[in-house]
Amino acid sequence: DKIARQRDREFNEFRERIKNTEQFKVEASVFDDATFAALYKLVQDDYIVAFGGPISTGKEANVYTALGAEDTEVAVKVYRINASDFTDMRGYLDGDPRFQGIGSDKKKVVLAWVRKEFANLNRARQAGVLVPEPIAVERNVLVMEYLGTDEGRGKRLSEVNLENPETAYEVVREYMRRLHGAGLVHGDLSEYNLIVHGDEIYVIDLGQAVTVHHPNAEEFLDRDCENVAAFFGRQGHDVTADELKAYILDQ
Ligand code: ATP
Ligand code: MN
């Protein structure tokens, strides 16, 4: 009918406009219609007012800046369903009581993954860990607080010269302890997923984080501890993965 045709026309205009936006067009050319529909919905719901440029093109997701509600800048993480290595993702969803019965349909796995990232961000926040505030999730798209300034995205720990590695270590160690206390293991923690914003360190990229009940939770925790201890060791603050793990588990 008429209303549906009007809606289709508006959506097509939106898609073409996005595809032709200078900063967006390279990666956006690979987005499928359902992804454009998700972005369109986020615009209609006022979570996104205007798209900015790309921050990162990762293995599974692209991250963009955008203008959000009330003149705030937001980060928009778009998972590419076709690029996603979903057999890898399955391993993180298996054994998570929050995501039982998802099956192995690739699209469903990715959609569950995005909702998991949103839920994990909230859980981490409630536990007192600084993470980007999750704002909205729509299909394979996550909108969250932007960490950075007009000058650019907040730097990863891997990109900064830590003045005081010991203090930074104590902060990260406390985050890991609080996450664990809230029943979560990050699972991909390293200097690449720790961001400096203002005077604080933030944890990002919680999509793969699992609950402590997950069959591989301890293995993931050990790996996180090794990554973090190795990084701070290179920064001149000698710590072992074992000490770190003991601190985290000593609640
Ligand atoms: P990778 O495969 O490179 O780890 P990813 O797909 O797992 O990427 P993230 O780690 O969540 O995605 O984000 C990729 C990069 O985008 C981060 O290293 C960071 O620099 C930037 N980024 C992500 N989220 C935000 C945010 N909320 N604010 C500012 N920058 C962000
Ligand atoms: Mn990452």
PDB file of C-alpha atoms and ligand atoms in Angstrom:
ATOM      1  CA  ASP A   1       0.000   0.000   0.000  1.00  0.00           C
ATOM      2  CA  LYS A   2       0.865   3.642  -0.084  1.00  0.00           C
ATOM      3  CA  ILE A   3       2.418   3.882   3.357  1.00  0.00           C
ATOM      4  CA  ALA A   4       4.622   0.854   2.743  1.00  0.00           C
ATOM      5  CA  ARG A   5       5.792   2.288  -0.573  1.00  0.00           C
ATOM      6  CA  GLN A   6       6.616   5.580   1.100  1.00  0.00           C
ATOM      7  CA  ARG A   7       8.546   3.760   3.782  1.00  0.00           C
ATOM      8  CA  ASP A   8      10.486   1.783   1.196  1.00  0.00           C
ATOM      9  CA  ARG A   9      11.345   4.947  -0.655  1.00  0.00           C
ATOM     10  CA  GLU A  10      12.625   6.612   2.501  1.00  0.00           C
ATOM     11  CA  PHE A  11      14.702   3.567   3.367  1.00  0.00           C
ATOM     12  CA  ASN A  12      16.197   3.418  -0.127  1.00  0.00           C
ATOM     13  CA  GLU A  13      17.089   7.087   0.045  1.00  0.00           C
ATOM     14  CA  PHE A  14      18.727   6.524   3.421  1.00  0.00           C
ATOM     15  CA  ARG A  15      20.744   3.576   2.116  1.00  0.00           C
ATOM     16  CA  GLU A  16      21.924   5.450  -0.954  1.00  0.00           C
ATOM     17  CA  ARG A  17      22.811   8.492   1.116  1.00  0.00           C
ATOM     18  CA  ILE A  18      24.905   6.377   3.509  1.00  0.00           C
ATOM     19  CA  LYS A  19      26.563   4.498   0.674  1.00  0.00           C
ATOM     20  CA  ASN A  20      27.591   7.780  -0.853  1.00  0.00           C
ATOM     21  CA  THR A  21      28.818   9.447   2.305  1.00  0.00           C
ATOM     22  CA  GLU A  22      32.520  10.036   1.782  1.00  0.00           C
ATOM     23  CA  GLN A  23      33.797   8.610   5.103  1.00  0.00           C
ATOM     24  CA  PHE A  24      31.391   5.714   5.095  1.00  0.00           C
ATOM     25  CA  LYS A  25      31.285   4.442   1.605  1.00  0.00           C
ATOM     26  CA  VAL A  26      34.187   1.987   1.425  1.00  0.00           C
ATOM     27  CA  GLU A  27      33.061  -0.301   4.211  1.00  0.00           C
ATOM     28  CA  ALA A  28      29.395   0.485   3.805  1.00  0.00           C
ATOM     29  CA  SER A  29      29.497  -0.947   0.322  1.00  0.00           C
ATOM     30  CA  VAL A  30      29.752  -4.389   1.910  1.00  0.00           C
ATOM     31  CA  PHE A  31      26.870  -3.922   4.331  1.00  0.00           C
ATOM     32  CA  ASP A  32      23.791  -5.962   3.551  1.00  0.00           C
ATOM     33  CA  ASP A  33      20.297  -4.520   3.437  1.00  0.00           C
ATOM     34  CA  ALA A  34      19.477  -5.798   6.905  1.00  0.00           C
ATOM     35  CA  THR A  35      22.424  -3.837   8.301  1.00  0.00           C
ATOM     36  CA  PHE A  36      21.206  -0.692   6.566  1.00  0.00           C
ATOM     37  CA  ALA A  37      17.775  -1.377   8.005  1.00  0.00           C
ATOM     38  CA  ALA A  38      19.276  -1.609  11.501  1.00  0.00           C
ATOM     39  CA  LEU A  39      21.164   1.671  11.022  1.00  0.00           C
ATOM     40  CA  TYR A  40      17.995   3.262   9.659  1.00  0.00           C
ATOM     41  CA  LYS A  41      16.028   2.121  12.704  1.00  0.00           C
ATOM     42  CA  LEU A  42      18.660   3.627  15.010  1.00  0.00           C
ATOM     43  CA  VAL A  43      18.377   6.915  13.135  1.00  0.00           C
ATOM     44  CA  GLN A  44      14.587   6.862  13.332  1.00  0.00           C
ATOM     45  CA  ASP A  45      14.762   6.130  17.039  1.00  0.00           C
ATOM     46  CA  ASP A  46      17.117   9.124  17.454  1.00  0.00           C
ATOM     47  CA  TYR A  47      20.079   7.138  18.730  1.00  0.00           C
ATOM     48  CA  ILE A  48      22.042   8.264  15.686  1.00  0.00           C
ATOM     49  CA  VAL A  49      21.659  11.745  14.216  1.00  0.00           C
ATOM     50  CA  ALA A  50      24.544  11.764  11.705  1.00  0.00           C
ATOM     51  CA  PHE A  51      27.357   9.410  10.818  1.00  0.00           C
ATOM     52  CA  GLY A  52      30.979  10.357  11.317  1.00  0.00           C
ATOM     53  CA  GLY A  53      34.057   8.554  10.114  1.00  0.00           C
ATOM     54  CA  PRO A  54      35.473   5.095  10.725  1.00  0.00           C
ATOM     55  CA  ILE A  55      37.528   4.509  13.890  1.00  0.00           C
ATOM     56  CA  SER A  56      38.488   0.944  13.208  1.00  0.00           C
ATOM     57  CA  THR A  57      38.017  -1.846  10.701  1.00  0.00           C
ATOM     58  CA  GLY A  58      38.493  -5.054  12.653  1.00  0.00           C
ATOM     59  CA  LYS A  59      38.235  -8.692  11.775  1.00  0.00           C
ATOM     60  CA  GLU A  60      34.557  -8.935  12.579  1.00  0.00           C
ATOM     61  CA  ALA A  61      33.284  -5.427  13.103  1.00  0.00           C
ATOM     62  CA  ASN A  62      33.704  -1.851  11.951  1.00  0.00           C
ATOM     63  CA  VAL A  63      33.552   0.956  14.486  1.00  0.00           C
ATOM     64  CA  TYR A  64      32.414   4.463  13.501  1.00  0.00           C
ATOM     65  CA  THR A  65      31.864   7.717  15.267  1.00  0.00           C
ATOM     66  CA  ALA A  66      28.462   9.298  14.988  1.00  0.00           C
ATOM     67  CA  LEU A  67      26.496  12.154  16.403  1.00  0.00           C
ATOM     68  CA  GLY A  68      24.039  10.772  18.902  1.00  0.00           C
ATOM     69  CA  ALA A  69      21.133  12.179  20.840  1.00  0.00           C
ATOM     70  CA  GLU A  70      21.549  15.553  22.557  1.00  0.00           C
ATOM     71  CA  ASP A  71      24.747  16.467  20.703  1.00  0.00           C
ATOM     72  CA  THR A  72      26.796  13.688  22.223  1.00  0.00           C
ATOM     73  CA  GLU A  73      29.284  11.746  20.186  1.00  0.00           C
ATOM     74  CA  VAL A  74      28.718   7.992  20.082  1.00  0.00           C
ATOM     75  CA  ALA A  75      30.604   4.972  18.805  1.00  0.00           C
ATOM     76  CA  VAL A  76      28.735   2.639  16.450  1.00  0.00           C
ATOM     77  CA  LYS A  77      30.036  -0.917  16.192  1.00  0.00           C
ATOM     78  CA  VAL A  78      28.728  -2.768  13.149  1.00  0.00           C
ATOM     79  CA  TYR A  79      29.307  -6.513  13.035  1.00  0.00           C
ATOM     80  CA  ARG A  80      29.674  -7.869   9.532  1.00  0.00           C
ATOM     81  CA  ILE A  81      27.661 -11.041   9.562  1.00  0.00           C
ATOM     82  CA  ASN A  82      29.418 -12.484   6.554  1.00  0.00           C
ATOM     83  CA  ALA A  83      32.908 -11.720   7.789  1.00  0.00           C
ATOM     84  CA  SER A  84      32.271 -13.079  11.245  1.00  0.00           C
ATOM     85  CA  ASP A  85      34.078 -16.248  12.064  1.00  0.00           C
ATOM     86  CA  PHE A  86      31.032 -17.743  13.660  1.00  0.00           C
ATOM     87  CA  THR A  87      32.485 -21.140  14.510  1.00  0.00           C
ATOM     88  CA  ASP A  88      34.854 -19.207  16.733  1.00  0.00           C
ATOM     89  CA  MET A  89      31.962 -17.278  18.259  1.00  0.00           C
ATOM     90  CA  ARG A  90      30.033 -20.451  19.047  1.00  0.00           C
ATOM     91  CA  GLY A  91      32.703 -21.555  21.488  1.00  0.00           C
ATOM     92  CA  TYR A  92      32.132 -18.439  23.555  1.00  0.00           C
ATOM     93  CA  LEU A  93      28.350 -18.753  23.538  1.00  0.00           C
ATOM     94  CA  ASP A  94      28.296 -22.479  24.400  1.00  0.00           C
ATOM     95  CA  GLY A  95      28.009 -22.941  28.110  1.00  0.00           C
ATOM     96  CA  ASP A  96      26.691 -19.433  28.699  1.00  0.00           C
ATOM     97  CA  PRO A  97      23.329 -19.906  30.410  1.00  0.00           C
ATOM     98  CA  ARG A  98      22.205 -16.530  29.058  1.00  0.00           C
ATOM     99  CA  PHE A  99      22.468 -17.714  25.475  1.00  0.00           C
ATOM    100  CA  GLN A 100      21.234 -21.275  25.439  1.00  0.00           C
ATOM    101  CA  GLY A 101      19.415 -22.710  22.463  1.00  0.00           C
ATOM    102  CA  ILE A 102      20.815 -20.257  19.943  1.00  0.00           C
ATOM    103  CA  GLY A 103      21.682 -23.040  17.526  1.00  0.00           C
ATOM    104  CA  SER A 104      24.298 -22.678  14.841  1.00  0.00           C
ATOM    105  CA  ASP A 105      22.624 -20.371  12.358  1.00  0.00           C
ATOM    106  CA  LYS A 106      25.333 -17.858  11.587  1.00  0.00           C
ATOM    107  CA  LYS A 107      23.073 -14.841  11.668  1.00  0.00           C
ATOM    108  CA  LYS A 108      21.524 -15.845  14.981  1.00  0.00           C
ATOM    109  CA  VAL A 109      24.950 -16.398  16.488  1.00  0.00           C
ATOM    110  CA  VAL A 110      26.107 -12.916  15.506  1.00  0.00           C
ATOM    111  CA  LEU A 111      22.896 -11.320  16.774  1.00  0.00           C
ATOM    112  CA  ALA A 112      23.269 -13.121  20.098  1.00  0.00           C
ATOM    113  CA  TRP A 113      26.884 -11.978  20.204  1.00  0.00           C
ATOM    114  CA  VAL A 114      25.921  -8.304  19.893  1.00  0.00           C
ATOM    115  CA  ARG A 115      23.286  -8.636  22.607  1.00  0.00           C
ATOM    116  CA  LYS A 116      25.867 -10.367  24.765  1.00  0.00           C
ATOM    117  CA  GLU A 117      28.299  -7.477  24.300  1.00  0.00           C
ATOM    118  CA  PHE A 118      25.561  -5.045  25.311  1.00  0.00           C
ATOM    119  CA  ALA A 119      24.663  -7.123  28.387  1.00  0.00           C
ATOM    120  CA  ASN A 120      28.315  -7.555  29.353  1.00  0.00           C
ATOM    121  CA  LEU A 121      28.943  -3.803  29.138  1.00  0.00           C
ATOM    122  CA  ASN A 122      26.036  -3.215  31.494  1.00  0.00           C
ATOM    123  CA  ARG A 123      27.175  -5.879  33.887  1.00  0.00           C
ATOM    124  CA  ALA A 124      30.714  -4.513  33.952  1.00  0.00           C
ATOM    125  CA  ARG A 125      29.429  -1.009  34.611  1.00  0.00           C
ATOM    126  CA  GLN A 126      27.291  -2.203  37.479  1.00  0.00           C
ATOM    127  CA  ALA A 127      30.364  -3.884  38.935  1.00  0.00           C
ATOM    128  CA  GLY A 128      32.222  -0.573  38.917  1.00  0.00           C
ATOM    129  CA  VAL A 129      34.391  -1.183  35.876  1.00  0.00           C
ATOM    130  CA  LEU A 130      34.755   1.745  33.493  1.00  0.00           C
ATOM    131  CA  VAL A 131      33.471   0.720  30.058  1.00  0.00           C
ATOM    132  CA  PRO A 132      31.722   2.676  27.295  1.00  0.00           C
ATOM    133  CA  GLU A 133      28.100   3.100  28.336  1.00  0.00           C
ATOM    134  CA  PRO A 134      25.941   0.895  26.122  1.00  0.00           C
ATOM    135  CA  ILE A 135      23.202   2.986  24.523  1.00  0.00           C
ATOM    136  CA  ALA A 136      21.307   0.838  22.046  1.00  0.00           C
ATOM    137  CA  VAL A 137      21.503  -2.429  20.207  1.00  0.00           C
ATOM    138  CA  GLU A 138      19.728  -3.137  16.943  1.00  0.00           C
ATOM    139  CA  ARG A 139      20.327  -6.391  15.168  1.00  0.00           C
ATOM    140  CA  ASN A 140      24.089  -6.476  14.387  1.00  0.00           C
ATOM    141  CA  VAL A 141      24.743  -2.872  15.448  1.00  0.00           C
ATOM    142  CA  LEU A 142      25.777  -1.640  18.884  1.00  0.00           C
ATOM    143  CA  VAL A 143      25.679   2.050  19.849  1.00  0.00           C
ATOM    144  CA  MET A 144      27.773   3.067  22.839  1.00  0.00           C
ATOM    145  CA  GLU A 145      29.462   5.984  24.496  1.00  0.00           C
ATOM    146  CA  TYR A 146      32.397   7.311  22.486  1.00  0.00           C
ATOM    147  CA  LEU A 147      35.739   7.339  24.271  1.00  0.00           C
ATOM    148  CA  GLY A 148      37.771  10.172  22.865  1.00  0.00           C
ATOM    149  CA  THR A 149      37.684  13.829  22.010  1.00  0.00           C
ATOM    150  CA  ASP A 150      37.214  15.904  18.876  1.00  0.00           C
ATOM    151  CA  GLU A 151      40.911  15.263  18.270  1.00  0.00           C
ATOM    152  CA  GLY A 152      40.345  11.558  17.926  1.00  0.00           C
ATOM    153  CA  ARG A 153      39.556   8.270  19.596  1.00  0.00           C
ATOM    154  CA  GLY A 154      41.029   7.496  22.990  1.00  0.00           C
ATOM    155  CA  LYS A 155      44.361   5.751  22.684  1.00  0.00           C
ATOM    156  CA  ARG A 156      44.842   2.092  23.440  1.00  0.00           C
ATOM    157  CA  LEU A 157      47.283   1.296  26.262  1.00  0.00           C
ATOM    158  CA  SER A 158      49.500  -0.146  23.540  1.00  0.00           C
ATOM    159  CA  GLU A 159      49.770   3.341  22.031  1.00  0.00           C
ATOM    160  CA  VAL A 160      50.660   5.431  25.070  1.00  0.00           C
ATOM    161  CA  ASN A 161      53.749   5.927  27.166  1.00  0.00           C
ATOM    162  CA  LEU A 162      52.626   5.087  30.661  1.00  0.00           C
ATOM    163  CA  GLU A 163      54.073   7.541  33.124  1.00  0.00           C
ATOM    164  CA  ASN A 164      53.223   5.318  35.993  1.00  0.00           C
ATOM    165  CA  PRO A 165      52.792   1.692  34.928  1.00  0.00           C
ATOM    166  CA  GLU A 166      52.371   0.537  38.508  1.00  0.00           C
ATOM    167  CA  THR A 167      49.294   2.689  39.083  1.00  0.00           C
ATOM    168  CA  ALA A 168      47.838   1.679  35.723  1.00  0.00           C
ATOM    169  CA  TYR A 169      48.448  -1.950  36.590  1.00  0.00           C
ATOM    170  CA  GLU A 170      46.618  -1.577  39.880  1.00  0.00           C
ATOM    171  CA  VAL A 171      43.622  -0.123  38.070  1.00  0.00           C
ATOM    172  CA  VAL A 172      43.499  -2.912  35.494  1.00  0.00           C
ATOM    173  CA  ARG A 173      43.973  -5.545  38.182  1.00  0.00           C
ATOM    174  CA  GLU A 174      41.062  -4.088  40.137  1.00  0.00           C
ATOM    175  CA  TYR A 175      38.880  -4.096  36.988  1.00  0.00           C
ATOM    176  CA  MET A 176      39.665  -7.755  36.435  1.00  0.00           C
ATOM    177  CA  ARG A 177      38.816  -8.544  40.052  1.00  0.00           C
ATOM    178  CA  ARG A 178      35.517  -6.668  39.865  1.00  0.00           C
ATOM    179  CA  LEU A 179      34.604  -8.288  36.555  1.00  0.00           C
ATOM    180  CA  HIS A 180      35.258 -11.691  38.043  1.00  0.00           C
ATOM    181  CA  GLY A 181      33.260 -10.769  41.135  1.00  0.00           C
ATOM    182  CA  ALA A 182      30.389  -9.929  38.789  1.00  0.00           C
ATOM    183  CA  GLY A 183      30.725 -13.359  37.210  1.00  0.00           C
ATOM    184  CA  LEU A 184      32.582 -12.375  34.040  1.00  0.00           C
ATOM    185  CA  VAL A 185      35.893 -13.139  32.395  1.00  0.00           C
ATOM    186  CA  HIS A 186      36.842 -10.734  29.597  1.00  0.00           C
ATOM    187  CA  GLY A 187      38.480 -13.344  27.395  1.00  0.00           C
ATOM    188  CA  ASP A 188      40.398 -10.959  25.128  1.00  0.00           C
ATOM    189  CA  LEU A 189      41.995  -8.592  27.584  1.00  0.00           C
ATOM    190  CA  SER A 190      45.247  -6.959  26.569  1.00  0.00           C
ATOM    191  CA  GLU A 191      46.746  -3.529  25.967  1.00  0.00           C
ATOM    192  CA  TYR A 192      44.651  -3.385  22.775  1.00  0.00           C
ATOM    193  CA  ASN A 193      41.321  -3.502  24.575  1.00  0.00           C
ATOM    194  CA  LEU A 194      42.188  -0.973  27.280  1.00  0.00           C
ATOM    195  CA  ILE A 195      41.539   2.643  26.325  1.00  0.00           C
ATOM    196  CA  VAL A 196      42.710   5.868  27.901  1.00  0.00           C
ATOM    197  CA  HIS A 197      39.919   8.434  28.103  1.00  0.00           C
ATOM    198  CA  GLY A 198      40.199  11.559  30.223  1.00  0.00           C
ATOM    199  CA  ASP A 199      42.371  10.527  33.165  1.00  0.00           C
ATOM    200  CA  GLU A 200      40.929   7.050  33.280  1.00  0.00           C
ATOM    201  CA  ILE A 201      41.432   3.646  31.767  1.00  0.00           C
ATOM    202  CA  TYR A 202      38.410   1.957  30.178  1.00  0.00           C
ATOM    203  CA  VAL A 203      37.844  -1.658  29.202  1.00  0.00           C
ATOM    204  CA  ILE A 204      36.321  -2.285  25.755  1.00  0.00           C
ATOM    205  CA  ASP A 205      35.378  -5.149  23.460  1.00  0.00           C
ATOM    206  CA  LEU A 206      33.333  -7.330  25.804  1.00  0.00           C
ATOM    207  CA  GLY A 207      31.591  -9.358  23.104  1.00  0.00           C
ATOM    208  CA  GLN A 208      33.525 -12.509  23.844  1.00  0.00           C
ATOM    209  CA  ALA A 209      33.412 -12.137  27.635  1.00  0.00           C
ATOM    210  CA  VAL A 210      31.995 -15.271  29.249  1.00  0.00           C
ATOM    211  CA  THR A 211      30.476 -16.043  32.605  1.00  0.00           C
ATOM    212  CA  VAL A 212      32.703 -17.750  35.147  1.00  0.00           C
ATOM    213  CA  HIS A 213      30.614 -20.902  34.654  1.00  0.00           C
ATOM    214  CA  HIS A 214      31.727 -21.240  31.064  1.00  0.00           C
ATOM    215  CA  PRO A 215      33.744 -24.439  30.529  1.00  0.00           C
ATOM    216  CA  ASN A 216      36.702 -22.406  29.246  1.00  0.00           C
ATOM    217  CA  ALA A 217      36.395 -19.521  31.710  1.00  0.00           C
ATOM    218  CA  GLU A 218      39.560 -20.425  33.590  1.00  0.00           C
ATOM    219  CA  GLU A 219      41.583 -20.862  30.418  1.00  0.00           C
ATOM    220  CA  PHE A 220      40.413 -17.421  29.250  1.00  0.00           C
ATOM    221  CA  LEU A 221      41.221 -15.920  32.633  1.00  0.00           C
ATOM    222  CA  ASP A 222      44.722 -17.394  32.527  1.00  0.00           C
ATOM    223  CA  ARG A 223      45.267 -15.970  29.061  1.00  0.00           C
ATOM    224  CA  ASP A 224      44.011 -12.529  30.131  1.00  0.00           C
ATOM    225  CA  CYS A 225      46.361 -12.620  33.125  1.00  0.00           C
ATOM    226  CA  GLU A 226      49.295 -13.574  30.927  1.00  0.00           C
ATOM    227  CA  ASN A 227      48.584 -10.799  28.410  1.00  0.00           C
ATOM    228  CA  VAL A 228      48.200  -8.156  31.090  1.00  0.00           C
ATOM    229  CA  ALA A 229      51.219  -9.262  33.136  1.00  0.00           C
ATOM    230  CA  ALA A 230      53.395  -9.434  30.002  1.00  0.00           C
ATOM    231  CA  PHE A 231      52.346  -5.945  28.931  1.00  0.00           C
ATOM    232  CA  PHE A 232      53.090  -4.362  32.303  1.00  0.00           C
ATOM    233  CA  GLY A 233      56.343  -6.291  32.493  1.00  0.00           C
ATOM    234  CA  ARG A 234      57.417  -4.655  29.249  1.00  0.00           C
ATOM    235  CA  GLN A 235      56.428  -1.303  30.753  1.00  0.00           C
ATOM    236  CA  GLY A 236      58.886  -1.889  33.573  1.00  0.00           C
ATOM    237  CA  HIS A 237      56.476  -3.080  36.225  1.00  0.00           C
ATOM    238  CA  ASP A 238      57.328  -6.692  36.869  1.00  0.00           C
ATOM    239  CA  VAL A 239      54.346  -8.821  37.747  1.00  0.00           C
ATOM    240  CA  THR A 240      53.501 -12.439  37.124  1.00  0.00           C
ATOM    241  CA  ALA A 241      50.316 -13.858  35.717  1.00  0.00           C
ATOM    242  CA  ASP A 242      50.037 -16.016  38.839  1.00  0.00           C
ATOM    243  CA  GLU A 243      50.121 -13.054  41.224  1.00  0.00           C
ATOM    244  CA  LEU A 244      47.538 -11.307  39.122  1.00  0.00           C
ATOM    245  CA  LYS A 245      45.265 -14.332  39.061  1.00  0.00           C
ATOM    246  CA  ALA A 246      45.598 -14.774  42.826  1.00  0.00           C
ATOM    247  CA  TYR A 247      44.576 -11.147  43.336  1.00  0.00           C
ATOM    248  CA  ILE A 248      41.556 -11.535  41.054  1.00  0.00           C
ATOM    249  CA  LEU A 249      40.326 -14.694  42.770  1.00  0.00           C
ATOM    250  CA  ASP A 250      40.874 -13.358  46.285  1.00  0.00           C
ATOM    251  CA  GLN A 251      37.473 -11.694  46.606  1.00  0.00           C
TER     252      GLN A 251
HETATM  253  P1  ATP B   1      39.652  -5.921  16.936  1.00  0.00           P
HETATM  254  O1  ATP B   1      39.346  -7.163  16.135  1.00  0.00           O
HETATM  255  O2  ATP B   1      40.615  -4.982  16.297  1.00  0.00           O
HETATM  256  O3  ATP B   1      39.929  -6.217  18.398  1.00  0.00           O
HETATM  257  P2  ATP B   1      36.966  -5.506  17.395  1.00  0.00           P
HETATM  258  O4  ATP B   1      36.184  -5.802  16.211  1.00  0.00           O
HETATM  259  O5  ATP B   1      37.083  -6.533  18.443  1.00  0.00           O
HETATM  260  O6  ATP B   1      38.350  -5.067  16.925  1.00  0.00           O
HETATM  261  P3  ATP B   1      36.749  -3.355  19.314  1.00  0.00           P
HETATM  262  O7  ATP B   1      37.993  -3.838  19.937  1.00  0.00           O
HETATM  263  O8  ATP B   1      35.548  -3.253  20.157  1.00  0.00           O
HETATM  264  O9  ATP B   1      36.360  -4.183  18.023  1.00  0.00           O
HETATM  265  O10 ATP B   1      37.005  -1.927  18.661  1.00  0.00           O
HETATM  266  C1  ATP B   1      38.038  -1.748  17.727  1.00  0.00           C
HETATM  267  C2  ATP B   1      38.748  -0.431  18.005  1.00  0.00           C
HETATM  268  O11 ATP B   1      37.812   0.637  17.893  1.00  0.00           O
HETATM  269  C3  ATP B   1      39.298  -0.333  19.410  1.00  0.00           C
HETATM  270  O12 ATP B   1      40.623  -0.795  19.480  1.00  0.00           O
HETATM  271  C4  ATP B   1      39.223   1.148  19.710  1.00  0.00           C
HETATM  272  O13 ATP B   1      40.365   1.820  19.243  1.00  0.00           O
HETATM  273  C5  ATP B   1      38.037   1.602  18.896  1.00  0.00           C
HETATM  274  N1  ATP B   1      36.823   1.684  19.745  1.00  0.00           N
HETATM  275  C6  ATP B   1      35.966   0.691  20.032  1.00  0.00           C
HETATM  276  N2  ATP B   1      34.976   1.121  20.818  1.00  0.00           N
HETATM  277  C7  ATP B   1      35.203   2.426  21.051  1.00  0.00           C
HETATM  278  C8  ATP B   1      34.531   3.446  21.797  1.00  0.00           C
HETATM  279  N3  ATP B   1      33.409   3.189  22.480  1.00  0.00           N
HETATM  280  N4  ATP B   1      35.054   4.680  21.795  1.00  0.00           N
HETATM  281  C9  ATP B   1      36.187   4.946  21.123  1.00  0.00           C
HETATM  282  N5  ATP B   1      36.869   4.044  20.395  1.00  0.00           N
HETATM  283  C10 ATP B   1      36.392   2.791  20.354  1.00  0.00           C
HETATM  284 MN    MN B   2      39.403  -5.220  20.176  1.00  0.00          MN
END
